[in-house]
XYZ file of C-alpha atoms in Angstrom:
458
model
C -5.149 37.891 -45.787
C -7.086 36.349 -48.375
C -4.178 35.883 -51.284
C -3.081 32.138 -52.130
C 0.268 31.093 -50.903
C 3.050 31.897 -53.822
C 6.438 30.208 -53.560
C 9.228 30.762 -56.311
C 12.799 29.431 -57.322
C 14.863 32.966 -55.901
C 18.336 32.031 -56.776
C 19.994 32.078 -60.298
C 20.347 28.203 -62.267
C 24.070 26.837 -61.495
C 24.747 27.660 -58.124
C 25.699 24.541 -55.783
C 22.925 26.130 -53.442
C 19.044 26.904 -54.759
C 16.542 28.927 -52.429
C 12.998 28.721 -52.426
C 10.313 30.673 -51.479
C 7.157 30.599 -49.830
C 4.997 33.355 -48.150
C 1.289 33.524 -47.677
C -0.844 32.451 -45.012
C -0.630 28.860 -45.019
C 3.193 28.849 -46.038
C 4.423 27.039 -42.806
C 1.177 24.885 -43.419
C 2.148 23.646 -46.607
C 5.800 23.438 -45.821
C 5.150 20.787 -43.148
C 3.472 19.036 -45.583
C 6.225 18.348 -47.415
C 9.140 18.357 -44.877
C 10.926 15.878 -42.255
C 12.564 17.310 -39.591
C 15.474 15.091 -38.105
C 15.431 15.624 -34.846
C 12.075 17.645 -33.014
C 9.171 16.481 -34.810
C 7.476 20.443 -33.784
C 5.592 21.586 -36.876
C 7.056 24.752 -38.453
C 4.379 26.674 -36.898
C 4.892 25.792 -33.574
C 8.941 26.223 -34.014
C 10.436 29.845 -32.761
C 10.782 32.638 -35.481
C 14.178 33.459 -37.202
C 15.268 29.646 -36.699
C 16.244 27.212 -39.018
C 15.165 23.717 -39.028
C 17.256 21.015 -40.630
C 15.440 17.790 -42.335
C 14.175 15.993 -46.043
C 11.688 17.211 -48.220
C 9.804 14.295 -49.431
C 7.489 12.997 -51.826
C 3.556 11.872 -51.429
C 5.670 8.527 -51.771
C 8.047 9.191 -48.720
C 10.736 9.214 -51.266
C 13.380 11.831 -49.743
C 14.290 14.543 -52.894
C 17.009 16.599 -50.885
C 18.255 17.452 -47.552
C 17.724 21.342 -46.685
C 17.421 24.019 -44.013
C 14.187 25.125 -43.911
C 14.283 29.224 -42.144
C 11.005 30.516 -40.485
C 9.870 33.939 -40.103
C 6.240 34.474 -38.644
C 3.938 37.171 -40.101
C 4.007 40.462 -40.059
C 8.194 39.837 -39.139
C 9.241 39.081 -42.458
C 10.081 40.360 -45.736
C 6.188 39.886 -47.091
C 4.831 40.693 -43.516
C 3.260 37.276 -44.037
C 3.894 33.348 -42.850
C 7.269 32.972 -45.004
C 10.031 30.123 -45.322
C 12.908 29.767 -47.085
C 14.084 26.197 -48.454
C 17.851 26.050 -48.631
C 18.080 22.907 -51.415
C 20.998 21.953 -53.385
C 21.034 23.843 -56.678
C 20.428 21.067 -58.778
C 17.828 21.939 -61.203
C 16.304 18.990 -61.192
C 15.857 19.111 -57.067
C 14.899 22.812 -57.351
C 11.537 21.754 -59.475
C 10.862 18.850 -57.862
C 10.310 21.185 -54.248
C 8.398 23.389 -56.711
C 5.783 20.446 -57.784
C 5.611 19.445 -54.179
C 5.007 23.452 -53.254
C 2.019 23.332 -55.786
C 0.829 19.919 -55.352
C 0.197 20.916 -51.914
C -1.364 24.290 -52.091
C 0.362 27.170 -53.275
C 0.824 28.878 -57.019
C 3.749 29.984 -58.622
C 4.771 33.520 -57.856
C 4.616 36.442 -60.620
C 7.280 38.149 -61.437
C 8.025 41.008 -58.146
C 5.010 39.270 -56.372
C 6.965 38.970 -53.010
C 7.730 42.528 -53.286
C 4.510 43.457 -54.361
C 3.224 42.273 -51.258
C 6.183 43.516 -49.231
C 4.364 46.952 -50.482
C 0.632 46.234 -50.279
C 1.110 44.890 -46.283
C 3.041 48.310 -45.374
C 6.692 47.001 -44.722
C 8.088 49.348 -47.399
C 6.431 52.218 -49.470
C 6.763 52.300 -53.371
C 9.782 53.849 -53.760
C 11.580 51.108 -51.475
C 10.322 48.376 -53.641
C 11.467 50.043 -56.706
C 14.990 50.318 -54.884
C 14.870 46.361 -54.655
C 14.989 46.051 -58.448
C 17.854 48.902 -58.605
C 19.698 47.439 -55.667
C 19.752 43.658 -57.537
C 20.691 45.187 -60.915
C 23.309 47.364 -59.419
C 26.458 47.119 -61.346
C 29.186 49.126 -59.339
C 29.443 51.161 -55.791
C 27.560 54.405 -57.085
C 24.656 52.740 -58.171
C 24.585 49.931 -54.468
C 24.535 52.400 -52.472
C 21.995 55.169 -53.978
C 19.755 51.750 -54.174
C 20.414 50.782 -50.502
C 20.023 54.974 -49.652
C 16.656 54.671 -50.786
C 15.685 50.668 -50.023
C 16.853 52.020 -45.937
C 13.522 54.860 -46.676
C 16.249 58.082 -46.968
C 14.189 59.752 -49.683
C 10.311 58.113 -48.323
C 11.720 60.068 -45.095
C 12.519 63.605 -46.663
C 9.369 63.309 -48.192
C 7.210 62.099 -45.294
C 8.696 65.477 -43.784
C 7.672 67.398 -46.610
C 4.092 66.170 -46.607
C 3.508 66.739 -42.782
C 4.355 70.457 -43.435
C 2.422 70.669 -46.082
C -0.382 69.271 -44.598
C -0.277 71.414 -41.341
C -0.588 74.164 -43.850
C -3.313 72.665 -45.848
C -5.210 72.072 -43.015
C -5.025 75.773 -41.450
C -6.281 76.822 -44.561
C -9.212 74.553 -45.015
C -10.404 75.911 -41.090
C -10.203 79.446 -42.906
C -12.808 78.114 -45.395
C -14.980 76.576 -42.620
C -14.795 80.259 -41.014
C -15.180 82.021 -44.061
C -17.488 84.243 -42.380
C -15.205 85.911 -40.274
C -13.025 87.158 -42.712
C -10.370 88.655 -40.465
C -9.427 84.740 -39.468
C -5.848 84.026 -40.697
C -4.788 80.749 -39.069
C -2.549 79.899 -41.269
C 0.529 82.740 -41.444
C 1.259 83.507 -44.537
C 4.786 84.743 -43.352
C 5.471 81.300 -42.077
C 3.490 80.080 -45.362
C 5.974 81.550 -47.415
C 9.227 81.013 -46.139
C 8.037 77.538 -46.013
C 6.790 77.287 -49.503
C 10.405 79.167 -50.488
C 11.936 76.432 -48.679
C 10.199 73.081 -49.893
C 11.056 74.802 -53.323
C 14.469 74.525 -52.741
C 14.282 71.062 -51.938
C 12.407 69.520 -53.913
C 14.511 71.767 -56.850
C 17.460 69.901 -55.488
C 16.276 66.480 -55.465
C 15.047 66.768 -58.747
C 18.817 68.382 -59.755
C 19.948 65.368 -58.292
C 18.295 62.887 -61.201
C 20.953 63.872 -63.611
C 23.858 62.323 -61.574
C 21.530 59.660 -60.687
C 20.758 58.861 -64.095
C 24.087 58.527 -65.461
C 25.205 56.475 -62.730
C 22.563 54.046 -63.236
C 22.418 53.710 -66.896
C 26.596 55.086 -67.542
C 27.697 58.275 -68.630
C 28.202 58.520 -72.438
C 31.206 59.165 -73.636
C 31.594 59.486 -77.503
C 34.529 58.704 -79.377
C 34.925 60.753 -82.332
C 37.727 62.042 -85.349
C 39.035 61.169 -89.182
C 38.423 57.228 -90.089
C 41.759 55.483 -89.143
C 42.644 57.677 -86.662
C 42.505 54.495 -83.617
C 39.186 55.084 -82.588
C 38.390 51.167 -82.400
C 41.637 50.384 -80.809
C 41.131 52.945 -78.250
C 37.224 51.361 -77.473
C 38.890 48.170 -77.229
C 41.619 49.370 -74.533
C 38.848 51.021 -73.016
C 36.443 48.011 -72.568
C 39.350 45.538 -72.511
C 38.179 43.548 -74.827
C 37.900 43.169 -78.723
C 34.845 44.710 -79.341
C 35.927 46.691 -82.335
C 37.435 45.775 -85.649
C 40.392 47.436 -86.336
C 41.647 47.570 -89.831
C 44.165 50.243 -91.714
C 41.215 50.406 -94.055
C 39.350 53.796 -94.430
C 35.433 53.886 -93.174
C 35.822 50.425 -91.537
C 33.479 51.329 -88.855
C 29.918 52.295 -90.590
C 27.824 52.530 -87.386
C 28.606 53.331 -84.012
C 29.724 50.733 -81.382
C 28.556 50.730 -78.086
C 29.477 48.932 -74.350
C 29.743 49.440 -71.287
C 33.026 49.587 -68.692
C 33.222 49.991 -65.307
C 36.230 52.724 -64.463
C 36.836 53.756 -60.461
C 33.588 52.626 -59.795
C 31.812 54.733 -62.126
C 29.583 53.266 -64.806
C 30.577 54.247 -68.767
C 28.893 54.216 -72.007
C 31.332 54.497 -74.568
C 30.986 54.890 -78.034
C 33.028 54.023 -81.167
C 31.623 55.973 -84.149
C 32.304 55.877 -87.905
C 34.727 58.436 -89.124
C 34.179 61.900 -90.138
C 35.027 62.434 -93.484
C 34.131 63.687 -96.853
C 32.415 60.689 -98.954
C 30.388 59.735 -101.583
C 29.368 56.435 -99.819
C 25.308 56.684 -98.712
C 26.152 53.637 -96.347
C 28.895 55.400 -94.905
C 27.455 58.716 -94.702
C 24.753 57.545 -92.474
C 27.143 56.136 -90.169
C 28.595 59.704 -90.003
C 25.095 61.068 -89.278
C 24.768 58.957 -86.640
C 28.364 59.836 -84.876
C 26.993 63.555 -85.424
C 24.054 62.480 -83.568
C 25.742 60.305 -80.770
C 28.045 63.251 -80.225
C 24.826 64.952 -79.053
C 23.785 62.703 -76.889
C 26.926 62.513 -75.407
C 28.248 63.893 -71.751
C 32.044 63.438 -72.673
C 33.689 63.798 -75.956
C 37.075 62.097 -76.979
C 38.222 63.758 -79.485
C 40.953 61.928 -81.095
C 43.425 62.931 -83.419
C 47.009 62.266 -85.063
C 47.368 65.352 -86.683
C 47.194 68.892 -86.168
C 43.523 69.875 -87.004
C 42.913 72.508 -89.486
C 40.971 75.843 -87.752
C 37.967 75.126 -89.346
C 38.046 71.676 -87.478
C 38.714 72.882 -84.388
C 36.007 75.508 -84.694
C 33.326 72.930 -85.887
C 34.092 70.501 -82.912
C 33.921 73.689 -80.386
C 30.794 74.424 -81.425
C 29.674 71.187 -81.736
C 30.656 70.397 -77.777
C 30.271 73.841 -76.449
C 28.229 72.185 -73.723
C 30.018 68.979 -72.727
C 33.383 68.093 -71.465
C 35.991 67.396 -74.489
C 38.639 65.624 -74.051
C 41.558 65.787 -76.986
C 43.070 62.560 -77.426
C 46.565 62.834 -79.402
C 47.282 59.386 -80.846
C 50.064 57.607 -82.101
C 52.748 58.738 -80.412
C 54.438 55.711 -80.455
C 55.010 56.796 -84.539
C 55.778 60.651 -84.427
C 56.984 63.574 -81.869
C 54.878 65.852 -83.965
C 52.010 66.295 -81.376
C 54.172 68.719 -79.565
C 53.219 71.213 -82.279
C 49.675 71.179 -81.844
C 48.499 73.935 -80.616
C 44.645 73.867 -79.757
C 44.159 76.484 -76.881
C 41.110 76.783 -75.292
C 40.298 76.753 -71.487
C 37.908 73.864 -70.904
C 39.843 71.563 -73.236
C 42.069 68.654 -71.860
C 44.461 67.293 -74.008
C 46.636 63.652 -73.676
C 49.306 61.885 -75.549
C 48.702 58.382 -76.067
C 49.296 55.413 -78.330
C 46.125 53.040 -78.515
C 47.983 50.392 -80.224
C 50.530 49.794 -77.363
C 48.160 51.199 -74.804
C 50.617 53.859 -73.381
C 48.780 56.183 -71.192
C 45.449 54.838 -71.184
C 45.411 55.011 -67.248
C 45.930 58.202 -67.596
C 43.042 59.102 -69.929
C 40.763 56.621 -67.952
C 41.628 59.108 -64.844
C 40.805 62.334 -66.835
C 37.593 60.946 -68.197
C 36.637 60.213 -64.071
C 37.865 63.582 -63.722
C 35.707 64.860 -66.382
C 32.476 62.599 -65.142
C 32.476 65.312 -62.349
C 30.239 63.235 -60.276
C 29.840 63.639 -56.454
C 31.202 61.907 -53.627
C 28.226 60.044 -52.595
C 27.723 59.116 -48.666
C 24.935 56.790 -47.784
C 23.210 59.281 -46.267
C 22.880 60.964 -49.749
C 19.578 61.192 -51.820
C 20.144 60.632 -55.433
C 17.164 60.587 -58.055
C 17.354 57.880 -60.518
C 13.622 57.304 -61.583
C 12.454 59.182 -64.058
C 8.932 58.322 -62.677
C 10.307 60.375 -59.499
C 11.782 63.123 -61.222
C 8.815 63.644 -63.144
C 6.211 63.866 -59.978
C 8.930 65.641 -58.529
C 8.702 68.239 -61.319
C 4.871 68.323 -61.249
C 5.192 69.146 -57.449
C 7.448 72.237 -57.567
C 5.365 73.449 -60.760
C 2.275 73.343 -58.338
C 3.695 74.954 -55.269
C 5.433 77.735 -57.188
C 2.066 78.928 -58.412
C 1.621 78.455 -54.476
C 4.453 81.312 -54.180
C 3.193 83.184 -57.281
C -0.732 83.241 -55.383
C 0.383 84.794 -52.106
C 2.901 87.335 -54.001
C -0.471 88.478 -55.613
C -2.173 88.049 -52.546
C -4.916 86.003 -53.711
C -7.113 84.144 -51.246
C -6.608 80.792 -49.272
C -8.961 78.402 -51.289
C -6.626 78.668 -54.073
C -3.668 78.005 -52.044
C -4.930 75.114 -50.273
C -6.067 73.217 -54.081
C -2.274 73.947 -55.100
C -0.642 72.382 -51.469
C -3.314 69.724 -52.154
C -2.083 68.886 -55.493
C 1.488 69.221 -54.516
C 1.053 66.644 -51.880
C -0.755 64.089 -54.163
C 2.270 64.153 -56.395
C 4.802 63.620 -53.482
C 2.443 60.665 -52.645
C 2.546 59.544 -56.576
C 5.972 58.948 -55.610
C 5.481 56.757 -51.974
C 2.367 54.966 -53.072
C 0.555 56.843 -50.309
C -3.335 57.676 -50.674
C -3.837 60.812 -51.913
C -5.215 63.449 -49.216
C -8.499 63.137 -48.157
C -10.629 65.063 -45.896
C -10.850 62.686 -43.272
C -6.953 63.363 -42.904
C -7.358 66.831 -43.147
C -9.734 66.734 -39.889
C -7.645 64.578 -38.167
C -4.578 66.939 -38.618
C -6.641 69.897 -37.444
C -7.877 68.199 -34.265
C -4.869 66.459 -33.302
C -2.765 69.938 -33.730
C -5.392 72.951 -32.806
C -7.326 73.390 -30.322
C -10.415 75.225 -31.371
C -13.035 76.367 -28.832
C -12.098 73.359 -26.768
């Protein structure tokens, strides 16, 4: 391995203990450099992997900077598949770069940002879509989105689609030997019976992983839910329950809120975007009336819609928020009940509608909203096991792969011939390999799938 040694600070600033790391060929090299053992004097190298040895680091001075635990992992057996250690320091900042300037003084280069990782990939100890769980798995926020991360970081969905490819290969391949018998046309060693069931059935998998991106989207980046009605209706007071915090200012003042307000809570585990836009109402304010634009538009975007109201709504209200939500969940949200016992004569029926009494200022029933907006979520029960989309660079490849094998389907219903359906399984596995990081198919793999499985002519 020809790549300089890279070591890097790998813990956050303030902690009482500060990690740093070093992986490359010369790693342990340089680490001896730099560290005093107390006790055997047996150079990293030499020392057993998976140990930890316990000593200084010191300066070209033999000044001592810190006392640390030093853990060894030996190449390929650790995270890089290179020579790695791991300094254990105290997590003053001040000790943290003085290791650093030793680390460089003595050989290595600072690490770019994902470099470890990056090489984690390039030396085969996890394919692409592993390494891109590493980034979801550090940035995950609640349950949902840990253990999709760890699903795929433990090679779940690099496994389903490992299994794909070797189908489709065995396929591919059987159809390239056609071409290389072309001239006895009567060859068929690929079935297209079996061809097609299989096709039909790698369609309906990789149609259901790619269904699966939309739960794994909002998961990751929190399902939007919108906040809408009249100005000075509680909207604000209602985000601010929500997020439990002030986020909002709340005033008795009409068009307070000119924009929308957005944050994040975390509620059962689940991730949600919530939304506090401007009231809807009839005014001659351009400011304002932009801010309404935009709650029209946020409403869009959104998968749940709190409707909230202290008043019955006329019928042409009710009609222009059905229509405007025919397609997401709506919840009604009857405010201010601490003031009136009037919400017992609204009467909004319609079967996908859910409808709640609360009062925002006093907070009464806001568990019970939270609950119906889980409810209303509609996500999953998600198992480890479980493969869950949440790249968009996946979902698209994904696409672009069942695009390519249904004209697979389409070919053999109109019975066209095998050169065509081997460039469509070809391009169908390139995409699945887009995915993995894998080479593209080649025709040295080809050959080496048709002589390890067939037997031709001995």
């Amino acid at each position: 391995m020809n790549n300089p040694t890279i070591c890097a600070i790998a813990t956050a600033p303030g902690g009482a203990i500060g990690i740093i790391r070093v992986s490359g060929s010369e790693a342990l090299t340089i680490a001896d450099r730099i560290f005093r053992p107390v006790g055997s004097n047996a150079p990293l190298a030499d020392r057993k992997p998976y140990t930890l040895a316990f000593g200084n680091i010191v300066n070209a001075e033999n000044e001592v900077i810190d006392e640390v635990l030093v853990s060894i992992f030996h190449a390929p057996h650790s995270y890089t598949g290179e020579n790695s250690v791991e300094i254990s320091c105290h997590g003053s900042a001040y000790i943290l770069q003085q290791v650093m300037f030793l680390l460089t003084q003595n050989g290595c280069i600072p690490a770019g940002p994902g470099e470890f990782t990056q090489r984690a990939f390039l030396n085969g100890k996890m394919d692409l879509s592993q390494a891109e769980a590493v980034a979801d798995l550090i940035s995950a926020t609640n349950k949902a989105t840990h253990d999709m991360a760890l699903s795929q970081l433990k090679g779940h969905f690099s496994n389903e689609l490992s299994d794909l490819r070797a189908h489709l290969l065995k396929l591919t391949s059987l159809l390239e030997l056609e071409l290389d018998f072309s001239d006895h046309e009567e060859l068929e060693f690929a079935d297209r019976s079996e061809l097609y069931t299989l096709a039909c059935d790698i369609h309906q998998r990789l149609a259901s992983l790619a269904r699966s991106f939309e739960v794994g989207n909002a998961l990751k980046n929190g399902i939007s839910v919108a906040i809408v009605g009249k100005t000075n209706v509680g909207k604000s007071t209602l985000l601010n329950h929500l997020l439990h915090e002030e986020k909002a200012i709340v005033s008795d003042v009409h068009g307070t809120t000119r924009d929308f307000i957005e944050d994040t809570t975390i509620i059962n585990g689940i991730q949600f975007r919530f939304v506090d836009t401007a009231g809807i109402r009839s005014t001659d304010d351009v400011v304002e009336n932009i801010g309404i634009e935009r709650t029209y538009q946020k409403l869009q975007e959104a998968k749940i819609v709190l409707w909230l109201i202290d008043q019955q709504p006329t019928e042409a209200e009710i009609e222009d928020i059905k229509e405007r939500v025919a397609d997401k969940k709506l919840i009604i949200v009857r405010n201010k009940i601490d003031k009136s016992t009037a919400h017992s004569t609204f009467n909004i029926q319609h079967s996908t509608f859910t409808t709640v009494d609360i009062s925002a200022k006093y907070g009464t029933n806001i568990p019970v909203l939270e609950q119906l907006i889980v409810e209303a979520a509609d996500i999953p029960q998600l198992s480890e096991s479980d493969i869950v989309i949440t790249s968009a660079r996946h979902y698209s490849a994904l696409l672009l792969a069942d695009e390519s094998l249904q004209r697979v389907i389409d070919s053999m219903d109109l019975g066209l011939s095998g050169d065509l359906l081997a460039e469509d399984l070809s391009i169908v596995i390139d995409h699945l390999a887009e995915i993995t990081g894998e080479e593209r198919i080649t025709p040295q793999e080809t050959l080496q799938n048709i002589f390890t499985h067939f037997c031709i002519g001995k």
